[in-house]
Amino acid sequence: MEYFPPALEALVEQFARLPGVGKKSAQRLAFFVLGLPDDEARAFADAIVSAKGSIALCPVCRNFTEGEGPCPICASSKRDESTICVVADPKDVVALERSREYAGRYHVLHGVISPMNHVGPDDLHIKELLDRVSTGDIREVIMATNPTTEGEATAMYLSRLLKPFGVRVTRLAYGVPVGGQLEFADDATLGRALEGRREM
Ligand SMILES: [Zn+2]
């Protein structure tokens, strides 16, 4: 058992909570932070506190936004209100925006249905999506969850819920290999995936 002073141990434990960070990496990150000049360490801590204090979920699409009220995409009159692209995570919005091929709105689920990880439909922002489709003037909902088993199952589940509203439900035509991830697809691939989307 390695011994660290309690304050250092606490820092290591916080890093070890981050997704994909094991104990060894957490130690390396903690040592890195300790090696920072005071002002840089403070800027690091401040960024966490200030993001936590000012970032909220958009009341419409549930994407991250700063302050109260709709996010810039939901607030923009230039975006097509009648199309909603459903993604699992905020980082997928970033990937699709980067491709510059999509001019509609989004809906962020914050995960996919995953029985293995105990994530059920009620843990995701599905009810908000149904509310939007039932009350808004929505013509098409594009399922842009990743082409993984869980992403496909989530898209199928949502498609069954959405069809009774008489809305067109489509799925991205992935040039992305099965099991691949949206965020790592290059812009041209994402553009083609959007263009070639098919009915579900
Ligand atoms: Zn929004």
PDB file of N, CA and C and ligand atoms in Angstrom, residues 58 61 71 74, ligand 1:
ATOM      1  N   CYS A  58     -30.309  22.783 -21.586  1.00  0.00           N
ATOM      2  CA  CYS A  58     -31.291  23.564 -22.339  1.00  0.00           C
ATOM      3  C   CYS A  58     -32.685  23.005 -22.044  1.00  0.00           C
ATOM      4  N   CYS A  61     -33.845  21.177 -25.694  1.00  0.00           N
ATOM      5  CA  CYS A  61     -33.171  20.016 -26.291  1.00  0.00           C
ATOM      6  C   CYS A  61     -32.323  19.231 -25.298  1.00  0.00           C
ATOM      7  N   CYS A  71     -30.767  26.976 -25.528  1.00  0.00           N
ATOM      8  CA  CYS A  71     -29.394  27.046 -26.034  1.00  0.00           C
ATOM      9  C   CYS A  71     -29.386  27.832 -27.349  1.00  0.00           C
ATOM     10  N   CYS A  74     -31.366  26.094 -30.234  1.00  0.00           N
ATOM     11  CA  CYS A  74     -32.832  26.147 -30.089  1.00  0.00           C
ATOM     12  C   CYS A  74     -33.352  27.580 -30.249  1.00  0.00           C
TER      13      CYS A  74
HETATM   14 ZN    ZN B   1     -31.477  23.555 -26.950  1.00  0.00          ZN
END
